[in-house]
Every structure is written in structure tokens, then in C-alpha cells.
Backbone as JSON, one array per atom type, in Angstrom:
{
  "sequence": "MQPGNPGSPTKPAAEADEEEPLPPFSVQMAQQLGGVRGLVESSIPITLFIVVNFLGDHFKWWSLQTSLIIAVGAALSLAVYRLARREPIRHALNGVFGIAIGAYIAWKSGDAKDVYLPGMLLTVGYVIGMLGSIALRRPLVGWLWSVTLDGGATRWYDNTRLRRAFMWLTGLWALVYALKLGVQILIYRDTSADSDDLLGIARLALGWPPYALLAALTVWQARRILREEPAEPAAEEPAEADS",
  "N": [[-114.63, -51.18, -61.57], [-113.91, -50.01, -64.74], [-110.98, -48.64, -66.54], [-111.71, -46.42, -67.72], [-114.07, -45.34, -67.36], [-116.29, -42.5, -66.35], [-116.58, -41.61, -64.77], [-114.9, -42.29, -62.55], [-112.68, -41.06, -60.84], [-109.92, -38.83, -62.06], [-106.81, -38.29, -62.1], [-104.69, -36.2, -62.55], [-106.49, -34.43, -61.61], [-107.25, -34.88, -59.13], [-104.65, -34.13, -58.25], [-104.61, -31.65, -58.43], [-106.2, -30.52, -57.1], [-105.03, -30.87, -54.55], [-103.02, -28.51, -52.02], [-100.42, -27.1, -53.05], [-97.27, -27.93, -51.95], [-95.16, -25.19, -49.85], [-92.57, -24.28, -51.31], [-88.65, -24.07, -50.66], [-86.87, -22.79, -48.08], [-85.09, -21.41, -48.66], [-85.2, -21.37, -51.69], [-87.33, -19.61, -51.6], [-86.06, -17.32, -50.93], [-84.32, -16.69, -52.36], [-86.54, -15.52, -54.82], [-87.08, -14.1, -53.71], [-85.15, -12.21, -52.92], [-83.92, -11.89, -55.64], [-82.42, -13.48, -55.75], [-78.2, -13.88, -55.3], [-77.2, -13.02, -57.69], [-79.07, -11.15, -58.35], [-78.75, -9.07, -56.33], [-76.9, -8.14, -56.96], [-76.26, -7.02, -59.11], [-78.63, -5.03, -58.7], [-77.39, -3.51, -57.42], [-74.73, -2.57, -58.76], [-74.64, -0.36, -60.15], [-74.9, 2.03, -58.27], [-72.7, 1.63, -56.55], [-70.56, 1.44, -58.6], [-70.81, 4.09, -58.93], [-70.1, 5.73, -56.81], [-67.63, 4.44, -56.45], [-65.96, 5.3, -59.05], [-66.54, 8.53, -59.26], [-65.35, 8.84, -56.86], [-62.44, 8.35, -57.07], [-62.77, 10.0, -59.44], [-62.69, 12.67, -58.48], [-61.43, 13.65, -56.38], [-58.82, 13.48, -57.04], [-58.38, 14.13, -59.74], [-59.38, 13.81, -61.88], [-61.65, 13.31, -63.72], [-64.59, 14.7, -64.38], [-67.8, 15.29, -62.66], [-69.87, 14.91, -63.74], [-68.97, 13.04, -66.2], [-68.28, 10.73, -64.15], [-71.54, 10.15, -63.79], [-72.64, 9.34, -66.23], [-70.89, 7.28, -66.78], [-71.45, 5.18, -64.43], [-74.52, 5.31, -65.49], [-74.36, 4.3, -68.17], [-73.59, 2.26, -67.28], [-75.64, 0.77, -66.17], [-77.65, 0.43, -67.62], [-75.93, -1.21, -69.76], [-76.68, -3.78, -68.4], [-78.96, -4.16, -68.38], [-79.09, -4.24, -70.59], [-78.32, -6.49, -71.11], [-79.45, -8.51, -70.56], [-81.63, -8.52, -71.76], [-81.12, -9.43, -73.91], [-80.54, -12.2, -73.58], [-82.35, -13.06, -72.96], [-83.3, -12.85, -70.31], [-85.52, -12.23, -67.09], [-85.08, -8.78, -66.33], [-85.87, -7.5, -64.5], [-84.43, -6.51, -62.13], [-82.48, -5.49, -62.94], [-83.68, -3.15, -64.31], [-84.32, -1.55, -61.89], [-81.29, -0.46, -61.28], [-80.73, 0.43, -63.34], [-83.68, 3.02, -63.53], [-83.33, 3.52, -61.22], [-80.92, 5.0, -60.64], [-80.35, 6.67, -63.33], [-82.62, 8.48, -62.96], [-81.56, 10.09, -60.46], [-78.77, 10.47, -61.36], [-79.69, 12.64, -63.02], [-80.74, 14.65, -61.16], [-78.62, 15.51, -59.76], [-76.16, 16.14, -62.02], [-78.0, 18.56, -62.83], [-77.85, 19.5, -60.59], [-75.29, 19.81, -59.82], [-74.12, 18.66, -57.31], [-72.87, 15.61, -55.81], [-74.11, 14.7, -53.46], [-77.07, 15.07, -54.69], [-77.81, 12.68, -56.71], [-78.68, 10.25, -54.72], [-80.76, 10.99, -54.11], [-83.55, 10.32, -55.07], [-84.01, 7.73, -54.14], [-83.94, 8.42, -51.23], [-86.33, 9.58, -50.93], [-87.98, 7.17, -51.9], [-87.65, 5.69, -50.28], [-88.85, 6.94, -48.02], [-91.43, 7.26, -49.05], [-91.95, 4.32, -48.55], [-91.92, 3.75, -45.56], [-94.25, 5.68, -44.62], [-95.8, 4.69, -46.34], [-95.77, 1.86, -45.1], [-96.51, 2.49, -42.47], [-98.91, 3.48, -42.53], [-100.38, 1.01, -43.8], [-100.24, -0.12, -41.26], [-101.98, 0.86, -39.89], [-104.8, 0.65, -40.69], [-104.7, -1.98, -40.44], [-104.21, -3.82, -42.75], [-101.51, -4.71, -43.35], [-98.4, -3.78, -44.46], [-96.27, -5.72, -45.08], [-97.16, -8.26, -44.9], [-98.7, -8.03, -47.69], [-97.3, -8.4, -49.53], [-95.18, -10.44, -49.04], [-97.8, -12.43, -49.76], [-98.17, -11.64, -52.56], [-95.71, -11.94, -53.18], [-94.27, -14.58, -52.14], [-95.76, -16.01, -51.9], [-97.98, -16.66, -54.04], [-100.14, -15.42, -54.62], [-102.44, -15.72, -52.83], [-104.91, -14.89, -50.24], [-104.47, -16.08, -47.54], [-102.92, -15.64, -45.7], [-104.21, -13.76, -44.66], [-106.15, -14.49, -43.47], [-106.34, -15.69, -41.06], [-104.8, -16.1, -38.3], [-102.46, -15.43, -36.33], [-100.78, -15.2, -38.41], [-101.44, -12.95, -39.65], [-101.09, -11.11, -37.28], [-98.29, -11.49, -37.49], [-97.45, -10.21, -39.03], [-98.25, -7.49, -38.96], [-96.79, -6.85, -36.89], [-93.93, -7.2, -37.62], [-94.33, -5.96, -40.55], [-93.94, -2.62, -38.42], [-91.35, -3.26, -38.11], [-90.17, -3.26, -39.85], [-90.61, -1.25, -41.13], [-89.32, 0.45, -38.8], [-86.62, 0.09, -39.53], [-86.17, 1.17, -41.64], [-87.05, 3.94, -41.25], [-84.98, 4.65, -39.44], [-82.33, 4.3, -41.59], [-82.69, 6.37, -43.2], [-82.91, 8.4, -41.65], [-80.03, 8.67, -41.05], [-79.24, 9.06, -43.09], [-80.15, 11.32, -44.22], [-78.74, 13.18, -42.12], [-76.53, 12.86, -43.1], [-77.06, 14.13, -45.39], [-77.3, 16.9, -44.53], [-74.79, 17.75, -44.32], [-72.11, 19.34, -44.69], [-69.48, 19.65, -45.32], [-66.21, 19.01, -47.26], [-65.84, 16.09, -47.83], [-68.43, 15.02, -47.75], [-69.95, 14.2, -49.06], [-68.82, 11.43, -50.22], [-69.4, 9.94, -48.36], [-71.95, 9.28, -47.55], [-72.71, 7.87, -50.1], [-70.83, 5.78, -48.99], [-72.92, 4.99, -46.83], [-75.1, 4.84, -47.96], [-74.57, 2.31, -49.45], [-73.92, 0.15, -47.76], [-76.42, 0.5, -45.86], [-78.42, -0.16, -47.16], [-78.7, -3.24, -49.38], [-78.0, -5.26, -47.31], [-79.49, -4.42, -44.77], [-82.29, -5.05, -45.86], [-82.31, -7.45, -46.99], [-81.66, -9.74, -44.56], [-83.96, -8.48, -43.22], [-86.17, -9.91, -45.28], [-85.15, -12.03, -44.99], [-85.8, -12.7, -42.19], [-88.27, -12.58, -41.87], [-89.41, -14.43, -43.67], [-88.77, -16.76, -42.45], [-90.14, -16.46, -40.18], [-92.63, -16.72, -41.11], [-92.84, -18.78, -42.5], [-91.99, -20.46, -39.85], [-94.64, -20.22, -38.27], [-96.92, -21.06, -40.23], [-96.34, -23.88, -40.34], [-96.31, -25.23, -38.18], [-99.52, -24.67, -38.29], [-102.11, -26.83, -37.92], [-102.58, -29.4, -39.61], [-105.34, -29.92, -42.01], [-108.23, -31.47, -41.98], [-107.98, -34.95, -43.98], [-110.72, -34.92, -46.0], [-113.6, -36.89, -45.99], [-113.73, -40.38, -48.78], [-116.99, -41.2, -50.16], [-118.26, -44.08, -49.15], [-118.11, -47.14, -51.71], [-120.72, -48.45, -53.06], [-121.48, -52.46, -52.8], [-121.3, -54.45, -55.17]],
  "CA": [[-115.25, -49.54, -62.59], [-113.74, -49.56, -66.27], [-110.3, -47.29, -65.79], [-112.08, -45.31, -69.03], [-115.32, -44.99, -66.44], [-116.26, -41.33, -67.1], [-117.55, -41.29, -63.04], [-113.92, -41.97, -61.91], [-111.73, -38.88, -61.01], [-108.68, -39.01, -62.79], [-105.1, -38.55, -61.19], [-105.21, -34.84, -62.52], [-107.73, -33.59, -61.21], [-107.27, -35.31, -57.87], [-103.62, -33.76, -57.79], [-104.84, -30.03, -58.44], [-106.71, -30.17, -55.5], [-103.73, -30.54, -53.37], [-102.65, -27.62, -52.08], [-98.85, -27.77, -53.11], [-96.12, -27.16, -50.47], [-93.94, -24.05, -49.84], [-91.01, -24.26, -51.79], [-87.84, -24.75, -49.29], [-86.63, -21.69, -47.77], [-83.68, -21.13, -49.74], [-85.41, -20.75, -52.68], [-88.47, -18.32, -51.23], [-85.07, -16.33, -49.85], [-84.13, -15.7, -53.89], [-87.1, -15.27, -55.52], [-88.07, -12.28, -52.55], [-84.3, -10.87, -53.43], [-83.44, -11.67, -57.11], [-80.7, -14.62, -55.71], [-77.35, -13.03, -55.28], [-77.21, -11.66, -59.26], [-79.8, -9.65, -58.6], [-78.72, -8.45, -55.7], [-75.25, -7.81, -56.87], [-77.13, -6.58, -60.53], [-79.22, -4.01, -58.74], [-76.25, -2.47, -56.32], [-73.38, -2.22, -59.43], [-74.85, 1.13, -60.84], [-74.78, 2.87, -57.64], [-71.33, 1.39, -56.44], [-69.78, 1.91, -59.92], [-70.75, 5.85, -59.23], [-69.24, 6.23, -55.92], [-66.23, 4.9, -57.15], [-65.55, 6.62, -60.1], [-66.83, 10.12, -58.59], [-64.69, 9.81, -55.67], [-61.68, 8.9, -58.31], [-62.55, 11.31, -60.43], [-63.35, 14.13, -57.8], [-60.25, 13.24, -55.8], [-57.62, 13.18, -57.8], [-59.02, 14.9, -60.64], [-59.23, 13.07, -62.79], [-62.89, 13.41, -64.66], [-65.61, 15.45, -63.38], [-69.04, 14.86, -61.69], [-70.98, 14.52, -65.4], [-68.07, 11.55, -66.07], [-68.8, 9.5, -63.49], [-72.63, 10.14, -64.18], [-72.8, 9.16, -67.38], [-70.35, 5.91, -66.58], [-72.7, 4.38, -63.29], [-75.84, 5.2, -66.27], [-73.81, 3.41, -68.56], [-73.23, 0.28, -66.49], [-77.33, -0.11, -65.68], [-78.24, 0.15, -69.27], [-75.35, -2.48, -69.92], [-77.01, -4.43, -67.67], [-80.39, -4.09, -68.86], [-79.11, -4.81, -72.49], [-76.91, -7.66, -71.67], [-80.09, -9.05, -69.58], [-82.69, -8.75, -72.68], [-80.43, -10.58, -75.34], [-80.0, -13.21, -73.62], [-84.18, -13.16, -72.9], [-83.73, -12.87, -68.85], [-85.94, -11.24, -66.58], [-84.84, -7.62, -66.19], [-86.6, -6.74, -63.01], [-83.27, -6.07, -61.28], [-81.33, -4.65, -64.22], [-84.66, -2.13, -64.94], [-84.07, -0.54, -60.69], [-80.97, 0.01, -61.36], [-81.35, 2.14, -64.93], [-84.77, 3.71, -63.02], [-82.85, 4.52, -60.32], [-79.31, 5.54, -60.61], [-80.81, 7.74, -64.43], [-83.34, 9.89, -62.36], [-80.85, 10.92, -60.35], [-77.33, 11.41, -62.34], [-80.35, 13.81, -63.79], [-80.97, 15.99, -60.31], [-77.16, 15.76, -59.86], [-76.36, 16.61, -63.33], [-78.7, 20.04, -63.25], [-77.81, 20.51, -59.39], [-73.83, 20.03, -59.74], [-74.0, 18.32, -56.79], [-73.01, 14.49, -56.36], [-74.47, 14.19, -53.03], [-78.13, 14.72, -55.01], [-77.54, 11.31, -57.43], [-78.88, 9.86, -54.52], [-81.48, 11.91, -53.36], [-84.18, 9.1, -55.25], [-83.5, 6.76, -53.17], [-84.31, 8.36, -49.7], [-87.37, 10.23, -51.03], [-88.61, 5.92, -52.56], [-87.96, 5.43, -49.05], [-89.88, 8.65, -47.32], [-93.36, 6.82, -49.03], [-92.23, 3.02, -48.09], [-92.28, 4.25, -44.83], [-95.46, 6.41, -44.6], [-96.55, 3.46, -46.55], [-96.1, 0.33, -44.46], [-97.11, 2.85, -41.13], [-100.4, 3.7, -42.69], [-100.87, -0.27, -43.53], [-100.2, -1.13, -39.87], [-102.77, 1.63, -38.68], [-105.78, -0.04, -41.47], [-104.79, -3.3, -40.41], [-103.47, -4.47, -43.69], [-99.9, -4.75, -42.75], [-97.84, -4.31, -46.15], [-95.29, -6.73, -45.5], [-98.25, -9.45, -45.28], [-99.72, -8.39, -49.27], [-95.62, -8.62, -50.59], [-95.08, -11.48, -48.98], [-98.68, -12.77, -50.1], [-97.57, -11.66, -54.19], [-93.86, -12.34, -54.0], [-94.08, -16.14, -52.05], [-97.37, -17.58, -51.92], [-98.86, -16.58, -55.16], [-102.09, -14.44, -54.33], [-103.33, -16.57, -51.82], [-104.88, -14.8, -49.28], [-104.86, -17.0, -46.37], [-102.59, -14.91, -44.65], [-105.24, -12.57, -43.06], [-107.76, -14.88, -42.79], [-104.96, -16.39, -40.12], [-104.99, -14.25, -36.87], [-101.11, -16.1, -35.8], [-99.78, -14.85, -40.18], [-101.44, -11.67, -39.37], [-100.51, -10.31, -36.18], [-96.7, -11.46, -37.43], [-96.96, -9.68, -40.03], [-98.06, -6.51, -38.31], [-95.33, -6.31, -36.21], [-93.01, -6.84, -39.2], [-94.57, -3.98, -40.85], [-93.5, -1.92, -37.78], [-89.76, -3.28, -38.14], [-89.52, -3.55, -41.34], [-90.42, 0.95, -40.87], [-88.94, 1.4, -38.52], [-84.99, 0.49, -39.76], [-86.63, 1.85, -42.95], [-86.85, 5.23, -40.68], [-83.28, 4.68, -38.7], [-81.55, 4.84, -42.64], [-83.9, 7.3, -43.73], [-82.45, 9.37, -40.52], [-78.32, 8.57, -41.17], [-79.07, 9.63, -45.21], [-80.81, 13.4, -43.94], [-78.19, 13.66, -41.43], [-74.52, 13.21, -43.94], [-76.56, 14.73, -46.7], [-77.02, 18.26, -44.66], [-73.72, 17.87, -43.98], [-71.92, 21.05, -45.58], [-68.29, 19.26, -45.32], [-66.01, 18.38, -48.32], [-66.28, 14.56, -47.44], [-70.17, 14.46, -47.1], [-70.57, 12.79, -51.04], [-68.19, 10.38, -50.87], [-69.74, 9.19, -46.72], [-73.49, 9.26, -48.13], [-72.66, 6.67, -50.98], [-70.93, 4.31, -47.45], [-73.55, 4.96, -46.18], [-76.13, 4.41, -48.63], [-73.82, 0.73, -49.52], [-73.92, -0.16, -46.11], [-77.61, 0.27, -45.35], [-78.98, -0.9, -49.01], [-79.4, -4.66, -49.22], [-77.79, -6.05, -46.18], [-80.82, -4.63, -44.2], [-83.45, -5.5, -46.39], [-82.28, -8.92, -46.39], [-82.18, -9.73, -43.4], [-85.55, -8.31, -42.96], [-86.4, -10.91, -45.68], [-84.84, -13.66, -44.49], [-86.97, -12.96, -40.55], [-89.74, -12.39, -42.61], [-89.85, -15.53, -44.42], [-89.15, -17.42, -41.77], [-91.33, -16.28, -39.16], [-93.96, -17.18, -41.31], [-92.79, -20.35, -42.68], [-93.11, -21.15, -38.88], [-96.39, -20.84, -38.29], [-97.53, -22.29, -41.04], [-95.91, -25.12, -39.73], [-96.9, -24.9, -36.6], [-100.6, -24.62, -38.1], [-102.47, -27.56, -37.91], [-103.02, -29.51, -40.99], [-106.99, -30.01, -41.8], [-108.43, -33.17, -42.08], [-108.98, -34.75, -45.66], [-112.55, -35.49, -46.64], [-113.92, -38.43, -46.49], [-114.82, -40.45, -49.48], [-118.16, -42.28, -49.18], [-117.81, -45.88, -49.35], [-118.83, -47.52, -52.89], [-121.97, -49.79, -52.99], [-120.4, -53.43, -52.71], [-121.18, -54.89, -56.43]],
  "C": [[-114.0, -49.85, -63.66], [-111.84, -48.25, -65.88], [-111.2, -45.82, -67.18], [-113.61, -44.65, -68.63], [-115.06, -43.33, -66.92], [-116.47, -40.71, -65.28], [-116.14, -41.11, -62.37], [-113.3, -40.69, -62.17], [-110.59, -38.99, -61.42], [-107.72, -38.1, -61.84], [-105.22, -36.82, -61.2], [-105.59, -34.57, -61.7], [-107.68, -33.69, -59.6], [-106.25, -34.63, -57.45], [-104.16, -32.18, -57.55], [-105.67, -29.37, -57.15], [-106.14, -29.8, -54.15], [-103.45, -29.12, -52.97], [-100.99, -27.3, -52.31], [-98.68, -27.02, -52.27], [-95.69, -25.86, -50.36], [-92.71, -24.84, -50.46], [-89.7, -24.29, -50.37], [-87.74, -23.23, -49.29], [-85.29, -20.58, -48.55], [-84.11, -20.33, -51.08], [-87.1, -19.79, -52.94], [-87.09, -17.52, -51.24], [-84.8, -15.59, -51.81], [-85.15, -15.6, -54.44], [-87.69, -13.67, -55.01], [-86.74, -11.18, -53.28], [-84.1, -10.52, -54.69], [-82.47, -12.83, -57.13], [-79.75, -12.96, -55.72], [-76.91, -12.61, -56.64], [-78.18, -10.91, -59.15], [-79.47, -9.02, -57.68], [-77.49, -7.56, -56.12], [-75.59, -6.51, -58.22], [-77.77, -5.26, -59.84], [-78.29, -2.91, -57.99], [-74.92, -1.75, -57.19], [-73.5, -0.84, -59.68], [-73.88, 2.1, -59.56], [-73.04, 2.44, -56.69], [-70.36, 1.72, -57.69], [-69.34, 3.43, -59.46], [-69.95, 6.45, -58.15], [-67.97, 5.86, -55.94], [-65.54, 5.42, -57.22], [-65.49, 7.95, -59.33], [-65.67, 9.76, -57.75], [-63.56, 9.97, -56.13], [-61.06, 10.33, -58.85], [-62.3, 13.19, -59.43], [-62.32, 14.41, -56.65], [-58.6, 13.86, -56.16], [-57.26, 13.43, -59.23], [-59.12, 15.34, -62.37], [-60.41, 13.18, -63.83], [-64.64, 14.32, -63.72], [-67.35, 14.69, -63.36], [-69.47, 13.82, -63.01], [-69.66, 13.15, -65.94], [-69.27, 10.77, -65.25], [-70.07, 9.21, -63.72], [-72.78, 9.12, -65.18], [-71.64, 7.82, -67.37], [-71.32, 5.04, -65.87], [-74.18, 4.61, -64.54], [-75.73, 4.31, -67.44], [-74.47, 2.21, -67.84], [-75.42, -0.08, -66.53], [-77.74, -0.07, -67.3], [-77.18, -0.9, -69.76], [-76.12, -3.82, -69.61], [-78.29, -4.82, -67.77], [-80.62, -4.84, -70.26], [-78.79, -6.4, -72.33], [-78.48, -8.76, -71.5], [-81.17, -9.78, -71.14], [-82.36, -9.39, -73.63], [-80.15, -11.21, -74.73], [-81.73, -14.09, -72.95], [-83.64, -13.82, -71.49], [-84.32, -11.56, -67.68], [-84.87, -10.28, -66.27], [-85.2, -6.66, -64.95], [-85.59, -5.46, -62.21], [-82.71, -4.69, -61.93], [-82.31, -3.27, -64.06], [-84.21, -1.31, -63.19], [-83.04, -0.29, -60.73], [-80.69, 1.5, -62.55], [-82.5, 2.82, -64.2], [-83.61, 4.53, -62.14], [-81.77, 5.75, -60.05], [-79.43, 7.15, -61.84], [-81.45, 9.12, -63.68], [-82.41, 10.62, -61.49], [-79.66, 11.33, -60.22], [-78.77, 12.33, -63.11], [-80.44, 14.95, -62.88], [-79.56, 16.05, -60.13], [-76.85, 16.28, -61.15], [-76.72, 18.1, -63.25], [-77.94, 20.86, -61.3], [-75.83, 20.9, -59.13], [-73.09, 19.2, -58.83], [-73.7, 16.76, -56.56], [-74.19, 14.31, -54.99], [-76.89, 14.08, -53.73], [-78.34, 13.74, -56.15], [-78.54, 10.23, -55.65], [-80.66, 9.99, -53.12], [-82.97, 10.83, -54.05], [-84.57, 7.94, -54.29], [-83.68, 7.06, -51.54], [-85.69, 8.66, -50.01], [-88.32, 8.96, -51.6], [-88.75, 5.7, -50.61], [-88.86, 6.39, -47.64], [-90.88, 7.92, -47.22], [-92.92, 5.11, -48.94], [-92.18, 3.32, -46.59], [-93.51, 4.52, -43.98], [-96.73, 4.68, -45.14], [-97.17, 2.33, -45.84], [-96.62, 0.91, -42.44], [-98.87, 2.73, -41.22], [-100.97, 2.14, -42.92], [-100.87, -0.25, -42.14], [-101.61, -0.16, -39.51], [-104.75, 1.91, -39.69], [-105.46, -0.58, -41.41], [-104.81, -3.82, -41.47], [-102.27, -3.83, -43.76], [-99.65, -4.87, -44.61], [-96.88, -5.08, -46.32], [-95.84, -7.85, -46.05], [-98.7, -9.62, -47.54], [-98.26, -8.99, -50.19], [-95.15, -9.86, -50.37], [-96.4, -12.84, -49.91], [-98.4, -12.79, -52.22], [-96.94, -12.04, -54.09], [-93.69, -14.14, -53.32], [-95.17, -16.72, -52.07], [-98.71, -17.72, -52.64], [-100.16, -16.94, -55.24], [-102.63, -14.82, -53.54], [-103.43, -15.28, -50.79], [-105.12, -14.96, -47.42], [-104.17, -16.26, -44.91], [-103.66, -14.16, -43.58], [-106.25, -13.15, -42.62], [-107.06, -15.68, -41.52], [-104.2, -15.3, -39.36], [-103.23, -14.81, -36.52], [-100.32, -14.57, -36.94], [-100.22, -13.26, -40.12], [-101.05, -10.55, -38.28], [-98.65, -10.14, -36.8], [-96.49, -11.19, -38.31], [-97.33, -7.59, -39.36], [-97.03, -5.83, -37.19], [-93.78, -6.22, -36.84], [-92.74, -5.89, -40.21], [-93.76, -3.1, -40.18], [-92.16, -1.87, -38.16], [-89.55, -2.92, -39.31], [-89.22, -1.71, -41.51], [-89.86, 1.53, -39.9], [-87.2, 1.25, -38.69], [-84.84, 1.12, -41.57], [-86.32, 3.11, -42.86], [-85.34, 5.39, -40.15], [-82.83, 5.14, -40.23], [-82.22, 5.88, -43.3], [-82.91, 8.74, -42.76], [-81.26, 9.58, -40.51], [-78.31, 9.04, -42.59], [-79.4, 11.36, -44.94], [-79.45, 14.32, -43.08], [-76.34, 13.92, -42.18], [-75.17, 14.36, -45.23], [-76.96, 16.16, -46.38], [-75.78, 18.17, -44.48], [-72.78, 18.57, -45.27], [-70.01, 20.72, -45.83], [-67.43, 18.27, -46.58], [-66.16, 16.91, -48.49], [-68.08, 13.64, -47.71], [-70.78, 13.84, -48.65], [-70.67, 11.71, -50.54], [-68.79, 9.31, -49.38], [-71.09, 8.43, -47.29], [-73.27, 8.01, -49.06], [-72.21, 5.86, -49.9], [-71.93, 4.26, -46.94], [-75.24, 4.31, -46.87], [-75.9, 2.54, -49.28], [-73.98, 0.27, -48.41], [-75.72, -0.03, -45.57], [-78.92, 0.19, -46.63], [-79.45, -1.86, -48.67], [-78.92, -5.39, -48.13], [-78.92, -6.19, -44.92], [-81.55, -5.47, -44.54], [-83.37, -7.31, -46.72], [-82.14, -10.36, -45.38], [-83.32, -9.5, -43.34], [-86.61, -9.31, -43.89], [-86.36, -11.83, -45.25], [-86.36, -13.98, -42.96], [-88.66, -13.13, -41.51], [-90.55, -14.21, -42.91], [-89.96, -16.57, -43.35], [-90.0, -17.47, -40.58], [-92.83, -17.23, -39.72], [-93.93, -18.64, -41.86], [-93.45, -20.85, -41.27], [-93.71, -21.46, -38.16], [-96.88, -21.34, -39.18], [-97.18, -23.4, -40.61], [-96.11, -25.04, -39.06], [-98.66, -25.35, -36.67], [-100.98, -26.33, -38.5], [-103.02, -28.39, -38.61], [-104.74, -30.24, -41.38], [-107.31, -31.07, -42.71], [-108.53, -33.16, -43.56], [-110.43, -35.78, -45.43], [-112.64, -36.67, -46.87], [-114.34, -39.31, -47.69], [-115.37, -40.9, -49.53], [-117.7, -43.2, -49.79], [-118.54, -45.86, -50.65], [-119.54, -48.35, -52.6], [-120.65, -51.02, -53.5], [-121.38, -53.21, -54.59], [-121.7, -56.03, -56.1]]
}
């Protein structure tokens, strides 16, 4: 058969039918967490606020409003820097919106603890959403896996082992977030002078470290199940007639 014969399948077409292998574990984790840079950038504004507000409050160097302005300015600067370099700004925008809304509430109330309210309310939404998805047998972590790491494929739902794994993983995520919320609420309700500093420390300690561990466990579990699944037998090509 001649190379130019339209009856023979071309190499690109044949390759397109093959399923793309999953990227390495480290690559998937980088996609999920935004890499080390994404983690750092998303936590810079709130970390800066915690440090600056502590200094201003304890040494009487500046007011709460000044600390809020510095934190919001840092978040905006990160977003502008990324835009100027034509880089993704998802993590920078997370920092901007998170600190901006909290800063507005704290500015109005005059209480530094209120800067953490949006994050706490968001955590409530996460817990409710995860528990609701388990009740509906549509575990939220499975959908997140599909969208962020599996190209939007729904094979996880058609795979009984994967679906069961994502059910208990979603429950684990909900439990960790509920515990995180409980600690923050206890500190928020505390009326002692240092409660705002303690809430800031809790916000950092219970922020991305547990999230990173949960994401790593989720990726590892999903990859382990997919690796153990038997490969589908390749379709046999019809034998060519003898010429």
C-alpha cells in the first residue's frame, strides 16, 4: 500500500485514539497546589497582615487601618506583577479577594479578628458542600480531581473503587475543615487582648499545610487505584487480505 493511500490510518490519528498517561505525581501536585510559588503568593497578604498588625498593635507604631492597607497593597502588587509578566493570576487573585473583603469588614468594625471572617465563612461553605455531595453520592473531591487533574473526565464516577475512595476522602476533607473551623471559632469568641494574634497564628497553621497533606493523600490514592486497574485489551486489527 502506498504511503499516500487515503485508506491507511495516519500516525497522528492513531495516536489520538490512545489515552494520554497521567502526569507524574509531582506534576499533579504542582497543578493542584499551584506549586510552591502559588502557595507562597496566596498566603503572603494574610501573613503580612498578621505580622504588621502585631507590630503596630503591641508597639503602638500604627493603627489597624494601616496594617489593612499594607496587606491589601501587597495582594494587589502580586496580582499586578503577574499580569505584567503575563502569568496566571489565580492564586494572586485569591489573595486579593480574601484580604480585601476581610479588610473591609475589619475596617468597619475596628476589630482585627474580623479580617478572618470571610475565610471562616468560606470554610463553612466547604464543609456543607462536601457533606451534601456525600449524601447525594456525588463526592465533591471526585469532581475536583476530574476538573483539576484528569481533564474533566468522568471515569472516576464509572469506576467503583475510585468512587468509593472519593467518598471517604471527601468525608476526611470535611472533617479536617470542620475541625479547623471549630478551632477558629473558639479563638474568635475569645475576648482576651491577644486573641487576634492567636487567631492569626491558627489561620496560618491550619491554612495550606493541612490542605497540602489532604491533596497529596487524594492524588496518591487515586493514582494507586488507577495503577492497579487492569489495562484494557487492545482491539485486534483485521488481517489484511493477501495481495
